[in-house]
Short mmCIF file of C-alpha atoms and ligand atoms in Angstrom, two decimals:
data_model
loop_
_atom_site.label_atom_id
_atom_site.label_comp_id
_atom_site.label_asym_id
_atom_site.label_seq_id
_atom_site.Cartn_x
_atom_site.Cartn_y
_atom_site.Cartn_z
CA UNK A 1 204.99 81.11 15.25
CA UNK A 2 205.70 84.51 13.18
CA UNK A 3 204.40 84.37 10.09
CA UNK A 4 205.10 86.56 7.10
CA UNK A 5 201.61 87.06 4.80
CA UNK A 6 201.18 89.34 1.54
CA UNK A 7 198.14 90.95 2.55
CA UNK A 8 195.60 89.51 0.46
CA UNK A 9 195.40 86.49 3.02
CA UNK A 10 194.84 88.40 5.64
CA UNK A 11 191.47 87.36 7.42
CA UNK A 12 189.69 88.21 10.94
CA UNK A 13 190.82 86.42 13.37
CA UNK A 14 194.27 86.53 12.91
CA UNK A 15 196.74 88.25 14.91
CA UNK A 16 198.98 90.69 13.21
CA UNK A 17 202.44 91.02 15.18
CA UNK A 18 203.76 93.91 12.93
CA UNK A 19 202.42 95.91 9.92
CA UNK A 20 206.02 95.59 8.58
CA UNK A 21 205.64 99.10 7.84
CA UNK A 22 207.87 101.32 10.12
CA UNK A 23 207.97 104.07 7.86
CA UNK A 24 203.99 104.53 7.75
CA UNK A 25 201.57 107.08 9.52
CA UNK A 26 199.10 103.78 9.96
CA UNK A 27 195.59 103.88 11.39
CA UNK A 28 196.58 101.18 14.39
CA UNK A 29 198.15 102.25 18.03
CA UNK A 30 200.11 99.40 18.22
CA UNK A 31 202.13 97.65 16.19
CA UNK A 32 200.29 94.55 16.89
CA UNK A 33 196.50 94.13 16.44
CA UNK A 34 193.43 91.49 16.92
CA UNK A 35 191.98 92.00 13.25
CA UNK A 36 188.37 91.45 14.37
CA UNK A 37 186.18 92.23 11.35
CA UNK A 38 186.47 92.92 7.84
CA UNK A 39 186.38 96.71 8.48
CA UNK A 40 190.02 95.77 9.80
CA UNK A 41 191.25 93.82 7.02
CA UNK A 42 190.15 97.16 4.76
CA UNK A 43 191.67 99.42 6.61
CA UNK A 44 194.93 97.70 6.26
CA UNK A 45 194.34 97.27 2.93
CA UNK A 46 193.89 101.24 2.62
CA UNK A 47 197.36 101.73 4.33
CA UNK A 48 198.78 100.73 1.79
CA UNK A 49 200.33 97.57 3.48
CA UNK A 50 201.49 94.67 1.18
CA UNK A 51 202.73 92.28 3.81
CA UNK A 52 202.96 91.82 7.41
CA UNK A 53 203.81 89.52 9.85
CA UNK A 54 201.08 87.43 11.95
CA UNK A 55 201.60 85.33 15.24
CA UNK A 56 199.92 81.77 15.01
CA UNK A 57 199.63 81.40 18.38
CA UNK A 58 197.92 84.41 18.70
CA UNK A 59 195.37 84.40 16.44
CA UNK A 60 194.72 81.96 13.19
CA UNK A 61 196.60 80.53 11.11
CA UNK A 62 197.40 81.20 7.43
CA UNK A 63 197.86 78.18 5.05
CA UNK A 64 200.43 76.31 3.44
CA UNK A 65 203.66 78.30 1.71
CA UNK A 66 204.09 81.63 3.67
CA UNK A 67 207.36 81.66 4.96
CA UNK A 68 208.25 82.48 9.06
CA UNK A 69 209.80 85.36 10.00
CA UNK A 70 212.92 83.66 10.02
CA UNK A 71 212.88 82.05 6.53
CA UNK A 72 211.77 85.57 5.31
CA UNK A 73 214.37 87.09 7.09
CA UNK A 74 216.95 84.44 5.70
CA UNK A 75 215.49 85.20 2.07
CA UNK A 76 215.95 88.75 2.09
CA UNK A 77 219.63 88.16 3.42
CA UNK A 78 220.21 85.66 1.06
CA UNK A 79 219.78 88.16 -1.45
CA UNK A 80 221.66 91.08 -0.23
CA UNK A 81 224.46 88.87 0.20
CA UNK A 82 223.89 87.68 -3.25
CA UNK A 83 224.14 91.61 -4.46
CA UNK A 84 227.10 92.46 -2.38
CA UNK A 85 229.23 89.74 -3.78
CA UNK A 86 228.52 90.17 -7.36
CA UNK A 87 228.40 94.25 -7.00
CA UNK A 88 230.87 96.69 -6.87
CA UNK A 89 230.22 99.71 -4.29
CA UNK A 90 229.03 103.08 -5.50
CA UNK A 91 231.34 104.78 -2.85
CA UNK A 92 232.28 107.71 -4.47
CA UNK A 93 236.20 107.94 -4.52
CA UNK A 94 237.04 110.29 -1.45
CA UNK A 95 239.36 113.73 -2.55
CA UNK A 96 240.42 114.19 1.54
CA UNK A 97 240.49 112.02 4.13
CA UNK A 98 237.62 111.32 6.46
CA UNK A 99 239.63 112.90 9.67
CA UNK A 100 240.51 115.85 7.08
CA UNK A 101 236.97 116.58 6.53
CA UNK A 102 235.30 115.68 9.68
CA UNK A 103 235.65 119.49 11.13
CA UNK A 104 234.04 121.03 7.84
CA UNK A 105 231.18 118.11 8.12
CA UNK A 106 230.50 119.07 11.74
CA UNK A 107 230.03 122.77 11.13
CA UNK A 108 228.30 122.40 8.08
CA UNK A 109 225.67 120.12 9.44
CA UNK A 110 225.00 122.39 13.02
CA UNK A 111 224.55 124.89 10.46
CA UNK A 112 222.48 123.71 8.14
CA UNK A 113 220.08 122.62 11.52
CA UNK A 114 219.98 126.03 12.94
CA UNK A 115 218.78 127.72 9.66
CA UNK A 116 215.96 124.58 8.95
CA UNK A 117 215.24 125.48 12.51
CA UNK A 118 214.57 129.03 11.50
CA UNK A 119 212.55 128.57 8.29
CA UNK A 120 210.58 126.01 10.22
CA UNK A 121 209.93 128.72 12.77
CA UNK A 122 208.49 130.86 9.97
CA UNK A 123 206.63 128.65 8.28
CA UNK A 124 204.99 127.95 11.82
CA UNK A 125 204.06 131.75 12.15
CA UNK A 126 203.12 132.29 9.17
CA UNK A 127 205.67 134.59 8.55
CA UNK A 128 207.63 135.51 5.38
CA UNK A 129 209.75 131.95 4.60
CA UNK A 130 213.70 133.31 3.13
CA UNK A 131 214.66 130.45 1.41
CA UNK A 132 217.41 132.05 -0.02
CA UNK A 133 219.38 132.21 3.49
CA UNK A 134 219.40 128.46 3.68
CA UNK A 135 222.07 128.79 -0.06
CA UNK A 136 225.17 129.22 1.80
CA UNK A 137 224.42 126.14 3.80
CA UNK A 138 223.38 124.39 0.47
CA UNK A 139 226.91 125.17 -0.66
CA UNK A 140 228.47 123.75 2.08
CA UNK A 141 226.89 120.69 2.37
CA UNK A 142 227.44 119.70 -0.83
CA UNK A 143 231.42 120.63 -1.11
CA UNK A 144 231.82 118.61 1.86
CA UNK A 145 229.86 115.53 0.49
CA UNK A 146 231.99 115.74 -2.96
CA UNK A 147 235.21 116.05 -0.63
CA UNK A 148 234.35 112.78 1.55
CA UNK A 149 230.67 111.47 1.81
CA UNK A 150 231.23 109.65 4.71
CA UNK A 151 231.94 112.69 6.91
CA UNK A 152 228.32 114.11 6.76
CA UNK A 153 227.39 110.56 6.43
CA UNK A 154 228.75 110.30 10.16
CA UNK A 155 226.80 113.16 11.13
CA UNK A 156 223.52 111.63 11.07
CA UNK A 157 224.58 109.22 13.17
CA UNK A 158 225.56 111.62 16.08
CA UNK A 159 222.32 113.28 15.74
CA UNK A 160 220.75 113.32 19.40
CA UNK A 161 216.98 112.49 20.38
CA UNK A 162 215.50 116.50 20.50
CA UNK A 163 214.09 118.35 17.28
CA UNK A 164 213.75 115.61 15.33
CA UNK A 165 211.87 116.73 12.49
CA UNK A 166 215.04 119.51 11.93
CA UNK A 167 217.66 116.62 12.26
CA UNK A 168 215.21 114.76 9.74
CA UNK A 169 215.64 117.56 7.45
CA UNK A 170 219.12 117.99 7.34
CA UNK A 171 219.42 114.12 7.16
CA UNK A 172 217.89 113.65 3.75
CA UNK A 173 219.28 116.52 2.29
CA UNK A 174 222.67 115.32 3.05
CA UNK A 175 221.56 111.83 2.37
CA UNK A 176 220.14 112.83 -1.09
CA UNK A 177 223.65 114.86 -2.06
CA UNK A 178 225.63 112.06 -1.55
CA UNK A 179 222.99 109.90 -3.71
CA UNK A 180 222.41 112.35 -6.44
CA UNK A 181 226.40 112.19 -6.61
CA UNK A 182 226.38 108.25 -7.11
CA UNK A 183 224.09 109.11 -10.05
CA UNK A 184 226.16 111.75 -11.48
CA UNK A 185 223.41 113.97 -11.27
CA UNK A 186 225.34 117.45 -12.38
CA UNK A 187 226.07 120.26 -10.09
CA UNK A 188 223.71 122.81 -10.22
CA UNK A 189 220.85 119.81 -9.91
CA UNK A 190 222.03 118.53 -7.06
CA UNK A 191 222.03 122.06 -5.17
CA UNK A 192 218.38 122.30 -6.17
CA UNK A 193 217.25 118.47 -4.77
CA UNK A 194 219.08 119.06 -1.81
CA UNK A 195 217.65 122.69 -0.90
CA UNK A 196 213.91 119.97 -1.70
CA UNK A 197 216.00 117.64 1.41
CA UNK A 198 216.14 120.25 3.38
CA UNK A 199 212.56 121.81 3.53
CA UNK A 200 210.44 118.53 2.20
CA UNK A 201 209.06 118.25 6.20
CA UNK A 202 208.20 122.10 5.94
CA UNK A 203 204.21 121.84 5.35
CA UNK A 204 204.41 120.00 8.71
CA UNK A 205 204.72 123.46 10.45
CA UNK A 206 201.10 124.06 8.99
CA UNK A 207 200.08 120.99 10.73
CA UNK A 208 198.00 121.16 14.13
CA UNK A 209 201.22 120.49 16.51
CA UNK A 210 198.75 118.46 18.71
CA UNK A 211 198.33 116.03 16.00
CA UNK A 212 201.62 115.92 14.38
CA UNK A 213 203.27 115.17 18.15
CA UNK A 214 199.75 112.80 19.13
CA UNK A 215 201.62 110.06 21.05
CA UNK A 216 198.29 107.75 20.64
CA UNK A 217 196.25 106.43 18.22
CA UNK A 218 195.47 108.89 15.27
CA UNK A 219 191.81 108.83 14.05
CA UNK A 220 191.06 109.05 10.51
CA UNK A 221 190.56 112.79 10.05
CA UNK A 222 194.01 113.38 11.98
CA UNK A 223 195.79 110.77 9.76
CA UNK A 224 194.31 112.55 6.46
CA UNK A 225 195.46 116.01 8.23
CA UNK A 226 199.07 114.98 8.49
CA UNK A 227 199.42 113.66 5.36
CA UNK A 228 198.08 116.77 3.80
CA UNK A 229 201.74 118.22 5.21
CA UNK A 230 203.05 117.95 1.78
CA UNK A 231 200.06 119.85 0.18
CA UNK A 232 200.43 122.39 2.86
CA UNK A 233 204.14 122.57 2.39
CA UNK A 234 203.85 122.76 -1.73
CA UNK A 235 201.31 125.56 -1.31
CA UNK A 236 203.63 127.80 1.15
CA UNK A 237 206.65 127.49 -1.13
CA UNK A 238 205.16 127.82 -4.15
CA UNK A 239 203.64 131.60 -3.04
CA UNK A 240 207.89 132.36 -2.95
CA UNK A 241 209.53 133.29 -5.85
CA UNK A 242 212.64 131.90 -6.92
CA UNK A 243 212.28 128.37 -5.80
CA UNK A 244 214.07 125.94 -8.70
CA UNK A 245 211.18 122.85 -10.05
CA UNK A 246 213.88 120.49 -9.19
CA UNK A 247 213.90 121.77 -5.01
CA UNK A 248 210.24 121.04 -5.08
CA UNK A 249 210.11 117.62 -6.25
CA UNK A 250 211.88 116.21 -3.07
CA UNK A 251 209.05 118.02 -0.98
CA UNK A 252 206.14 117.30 -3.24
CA UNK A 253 206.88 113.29 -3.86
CA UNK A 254 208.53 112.06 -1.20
CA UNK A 255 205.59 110.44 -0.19
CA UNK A 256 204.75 108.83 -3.40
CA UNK A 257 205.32 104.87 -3.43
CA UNK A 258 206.49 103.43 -5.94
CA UNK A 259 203.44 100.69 -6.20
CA UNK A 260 200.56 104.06 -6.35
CA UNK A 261 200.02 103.48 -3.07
CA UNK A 262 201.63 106.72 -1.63
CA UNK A 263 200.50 110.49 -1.44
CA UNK A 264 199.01 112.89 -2.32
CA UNK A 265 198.91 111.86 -5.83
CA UNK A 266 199.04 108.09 -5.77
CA UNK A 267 201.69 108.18 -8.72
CA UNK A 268 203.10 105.01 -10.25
CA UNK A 269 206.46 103.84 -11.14
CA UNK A 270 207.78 106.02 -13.63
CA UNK A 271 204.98 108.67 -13.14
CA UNK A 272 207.12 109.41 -9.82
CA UNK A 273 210.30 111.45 -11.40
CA UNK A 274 213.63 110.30 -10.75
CA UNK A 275 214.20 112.94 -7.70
CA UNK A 276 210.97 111.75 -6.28
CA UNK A 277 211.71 108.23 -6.18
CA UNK A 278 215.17 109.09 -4.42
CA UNK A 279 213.38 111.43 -2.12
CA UNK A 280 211.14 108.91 -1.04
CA UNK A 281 214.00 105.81 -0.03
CA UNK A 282 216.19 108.20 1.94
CA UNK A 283 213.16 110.03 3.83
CA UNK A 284 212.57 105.96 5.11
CA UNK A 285 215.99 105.35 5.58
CA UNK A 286 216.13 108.31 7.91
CA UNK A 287 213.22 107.71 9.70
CA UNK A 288 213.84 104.66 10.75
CA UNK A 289 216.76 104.54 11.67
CA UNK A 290 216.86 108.25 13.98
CA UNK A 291 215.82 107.74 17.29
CA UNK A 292 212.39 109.44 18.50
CA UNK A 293 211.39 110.21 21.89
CA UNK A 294 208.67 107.40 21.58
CA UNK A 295 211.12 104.89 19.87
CA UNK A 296 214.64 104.21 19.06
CA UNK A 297 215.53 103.90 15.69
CA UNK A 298 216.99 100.74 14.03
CA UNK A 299 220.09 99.53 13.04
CA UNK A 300 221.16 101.13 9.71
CA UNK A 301 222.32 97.31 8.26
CA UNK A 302 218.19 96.43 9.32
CA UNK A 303 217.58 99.69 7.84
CA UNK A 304 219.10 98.33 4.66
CA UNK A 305 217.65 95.32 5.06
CA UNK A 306 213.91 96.70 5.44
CA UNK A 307 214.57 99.14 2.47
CA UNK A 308 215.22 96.12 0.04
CA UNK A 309 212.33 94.04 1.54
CA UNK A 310 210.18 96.96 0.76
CA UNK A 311 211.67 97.98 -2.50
CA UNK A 312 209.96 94.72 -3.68
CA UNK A 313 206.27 96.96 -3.68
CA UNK A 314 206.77 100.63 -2.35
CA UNK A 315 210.47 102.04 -3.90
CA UNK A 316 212.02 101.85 -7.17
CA UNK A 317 213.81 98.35 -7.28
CA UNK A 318 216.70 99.34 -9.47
CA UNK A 319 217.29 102.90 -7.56
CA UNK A 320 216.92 101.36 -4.09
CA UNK A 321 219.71 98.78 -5.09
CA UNK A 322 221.94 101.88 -6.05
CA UNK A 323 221.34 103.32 -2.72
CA UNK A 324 222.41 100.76 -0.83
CA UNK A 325 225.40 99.97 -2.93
CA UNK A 326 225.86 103.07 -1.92
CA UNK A 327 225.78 103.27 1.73
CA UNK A 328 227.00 99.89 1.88
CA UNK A 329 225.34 96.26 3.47
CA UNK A 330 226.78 97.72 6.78
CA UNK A 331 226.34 101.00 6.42
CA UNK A 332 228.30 104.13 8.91
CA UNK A 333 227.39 103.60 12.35
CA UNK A 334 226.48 99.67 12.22
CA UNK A 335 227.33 97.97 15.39
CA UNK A 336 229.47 94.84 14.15
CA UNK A 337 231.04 91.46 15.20
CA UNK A 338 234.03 90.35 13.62
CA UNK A 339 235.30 86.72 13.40
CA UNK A 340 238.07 87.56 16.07
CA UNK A 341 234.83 88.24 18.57
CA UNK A 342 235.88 91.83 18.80
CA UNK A 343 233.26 94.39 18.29
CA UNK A 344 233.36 97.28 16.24
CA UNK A 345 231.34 100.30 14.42
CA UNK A 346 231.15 101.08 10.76
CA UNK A 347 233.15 104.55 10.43
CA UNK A 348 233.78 104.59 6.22
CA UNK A 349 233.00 102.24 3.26
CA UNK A 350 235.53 100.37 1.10
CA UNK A 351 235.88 101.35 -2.47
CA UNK A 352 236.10 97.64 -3.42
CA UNK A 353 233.94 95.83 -1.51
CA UNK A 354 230.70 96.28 -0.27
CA UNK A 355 231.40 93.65 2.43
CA UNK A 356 234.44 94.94 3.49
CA UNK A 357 234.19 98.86 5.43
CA UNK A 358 236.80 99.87 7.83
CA UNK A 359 235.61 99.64 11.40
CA UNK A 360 236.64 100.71 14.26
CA UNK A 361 237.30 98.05 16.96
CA UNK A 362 236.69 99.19 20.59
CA UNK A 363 234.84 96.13 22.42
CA UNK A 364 236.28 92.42 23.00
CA UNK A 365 232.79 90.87 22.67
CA UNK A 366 234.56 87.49 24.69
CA UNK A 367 235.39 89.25 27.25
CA UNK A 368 233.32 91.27 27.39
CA UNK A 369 235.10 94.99 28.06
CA UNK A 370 236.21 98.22 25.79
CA UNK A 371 239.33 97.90 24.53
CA UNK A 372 241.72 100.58 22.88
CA UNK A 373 239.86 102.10 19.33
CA UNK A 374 241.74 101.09 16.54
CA UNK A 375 240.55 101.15 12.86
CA UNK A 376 240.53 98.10 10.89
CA UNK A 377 240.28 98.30 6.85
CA UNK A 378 238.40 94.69 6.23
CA UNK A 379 239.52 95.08 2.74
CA UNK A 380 243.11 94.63 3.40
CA UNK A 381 244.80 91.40 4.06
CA UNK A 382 246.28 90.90 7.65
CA UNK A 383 249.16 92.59 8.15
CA UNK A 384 248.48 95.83 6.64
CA UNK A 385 245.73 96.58 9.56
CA UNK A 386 242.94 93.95 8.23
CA UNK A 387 242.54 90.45 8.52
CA UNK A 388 239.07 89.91 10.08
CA UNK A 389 235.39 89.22 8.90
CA UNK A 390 232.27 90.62 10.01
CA UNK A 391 229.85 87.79 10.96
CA UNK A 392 226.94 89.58 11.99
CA UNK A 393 225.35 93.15 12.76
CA UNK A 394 224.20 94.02 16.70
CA UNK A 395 221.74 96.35 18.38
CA UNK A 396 223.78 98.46 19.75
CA UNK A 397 221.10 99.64 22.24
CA UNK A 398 220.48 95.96 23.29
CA UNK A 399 224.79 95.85 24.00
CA UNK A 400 224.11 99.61 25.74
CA UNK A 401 227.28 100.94 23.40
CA UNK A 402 226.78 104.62 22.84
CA UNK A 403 228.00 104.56 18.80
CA UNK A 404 228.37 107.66 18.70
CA UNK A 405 231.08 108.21 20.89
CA UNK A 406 232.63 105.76 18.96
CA UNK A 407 232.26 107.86 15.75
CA UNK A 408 233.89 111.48 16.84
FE1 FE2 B 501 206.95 113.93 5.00
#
């Protein structure tokens, strides 16, 4: 049986099934581990790990009270659920229509990816870092995210497996416009944060690449030299003139947990400023749920699910709750089953309820075959192009549907 433990029980001889902690460089291979001495139980400890899973059959048991995976699982739901029907979304109210700015989103984002691409590049060379080319981009991002969120929202999700650290960069920094515009953070602010999105990954061109792309278990020493990436990465940009406080905060804290248990600083709760606490839930958000040559990322409504779990100990409570009011319980590019048994994904959120996006039906999950697209608004009654319920979330990998066709 799967067991869900806060750490402090943990004891050798148990068998943990999964660190629970997809977003962190941890000293273990596997996801699953033997803990064999009480070196083992430290360095989980060290990891900053606050609960974990353990099989029973596998190794020891725990005592009475912890909760299974399932009844954990059912908790945390419980609870979302319990938020989404008492909360109003945070969707900012869209000036165009998705289809409108789709086109804008598309060039904006390929954009903003060749010119991270190109700083990166730099950085790696030690050559001269322009930060100031990246501004037009900036611009662009942002207009497009105040026109219709959703659009560069979208975007993520087509991103495809190669360069992933530049698709990580361009993720957060439109993933931390569209939040700093939920908090009414003013204009010239949110430029800054979201210039921090886009280079916060930068000190990892100062990493050893051998380490930083080390498809096996990472020693000690290599662990501590990746994590110095945001050291390295502070250093580089602040030799530049002209870089705004505000764009380094992104870069500098996004690594900071919420509990002190982050890097390089080990800042608490309120010691973390307000960008760095933001900077830190959408740099997990995007990690986990991009796909990786090693690993496929997770299903953003899991994503969402993980993030509040985790918001209990490592993010700000109150901000994560904003985010995902946010992004929504089913956020863009969710795989979905509806009550009719259709399938369908998550293309924009509803402005009324969090519970209720408009998705776009394309699979008869009885049957079993694609069927023509067609949008449905969940908020609107039937008749007017709604009418069903969604009744679960799906791996879309374990169907084999390619969402992102779906969401062109
Ligand atoms: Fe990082």
């Amino acid at each position: 049986m799967i067991k869900k433990i806060p750490v402090n029980l943990l004891e050798p001889g148990m068998y943990v099934s999964d660190f629970n902690a997809g977003w962190l460089h941890h000293p273990f291979t596997f996801n699953s581990l033997m803990i064999s001495s009480e070196d083992d139980v430290a360095r989980v400890l060290a990891a900053g790990i606050r609960e974990l899973f353990i099989d029973t059959e596998r190794g020891r048991d725990v005592g009475d009270g912890a909760p299974t995976a399932q009844e954990a699982a059912a908790e945390t739901g419980q609870q979302i659920e319990q938020m989404a029907m008492t909360a109003r979304p945070l969707t900012p109210e869209p000036r165009v229509s998705l289809a409108e700015e789709m086109n804008r989103a598309r060039l904006a984002f390929g954009e903003a990816v060749k010119i991270i691409r190109n700083l990166m590049e730099d950085a790696r060379l030690g050559r001269q870092v322009e930060v100031v080319t990246a501004k037009p981009s900036i611009e662009k991002i942002v207009a497009s995210v105040m026109r219709n969120s959703s659009a560069m929202m979208t975007m993520r999700r087509l991103k495809s497996l190669d360069d992933y650290t530049f698709l990580h960069s361009v993720g957060v920094c439109t993933m931390l416009a569209s939040f700093a515009k939920v908090v009414d953070m003013e204009i010239n602010s949110i430029h800054d944060i979201v210039l921090g999105g886009l280079i916060h990954d930068i000190g990892k061109m100062r990493v050893a690449q051998a380490v930083l792309n080390k498809p096996a278990r990472l020693n000690e020493e290599e662990l501590r030299h990746i994590k110095s990436h945001v050291v390295l990465g502070s250093d580089l940009m602040h030799q530049l003139p002209g870089i705004p406080v505000l764009a380094m905060q992104p870069l500098e804290l996004h690594h900071e947990r919420y509990d002190g248990s982050g890097y390089p600083k080990g800042l608490k709760g309120d010691e973390i400023p307000s960008v760095g606490r933001m900077a830190a839930i959408v740099d997990v958000y995007d990690a986990i749920t991009s796909n990786r040559v090693y690993r496929k990322g997770i299903s953003p409504a899991l994503a969402v699910q993980k993030l509040f779990e985790w918001s209990q100990h490592h993010f700000d409570p109150e901000m994560t709750k904003v985010f995902l009011k946010s992004v929504g319980i089913y956020p863009i590019g969710t795989l979905v089953r509806l009550e009719s048994g259709r399938l369908g994904v998550v293309v924009e959120q509803s402005e009324t309820h969090l519970l209720t996006p408009v998705v776009r039906v394309m699979y008869d999950g009885r049957r079993q075959h694609y069927i023509a697209p067609e949008d449905v608004d969940l908020s609107r009654p039937v008749g007017s192009g709604g009418g069903d319920r969604i009744v679960s979330f799906e791996s879309a990998e374990k169907m084999g549907i390619d969402i992102s066709r779906f969401l062109q």
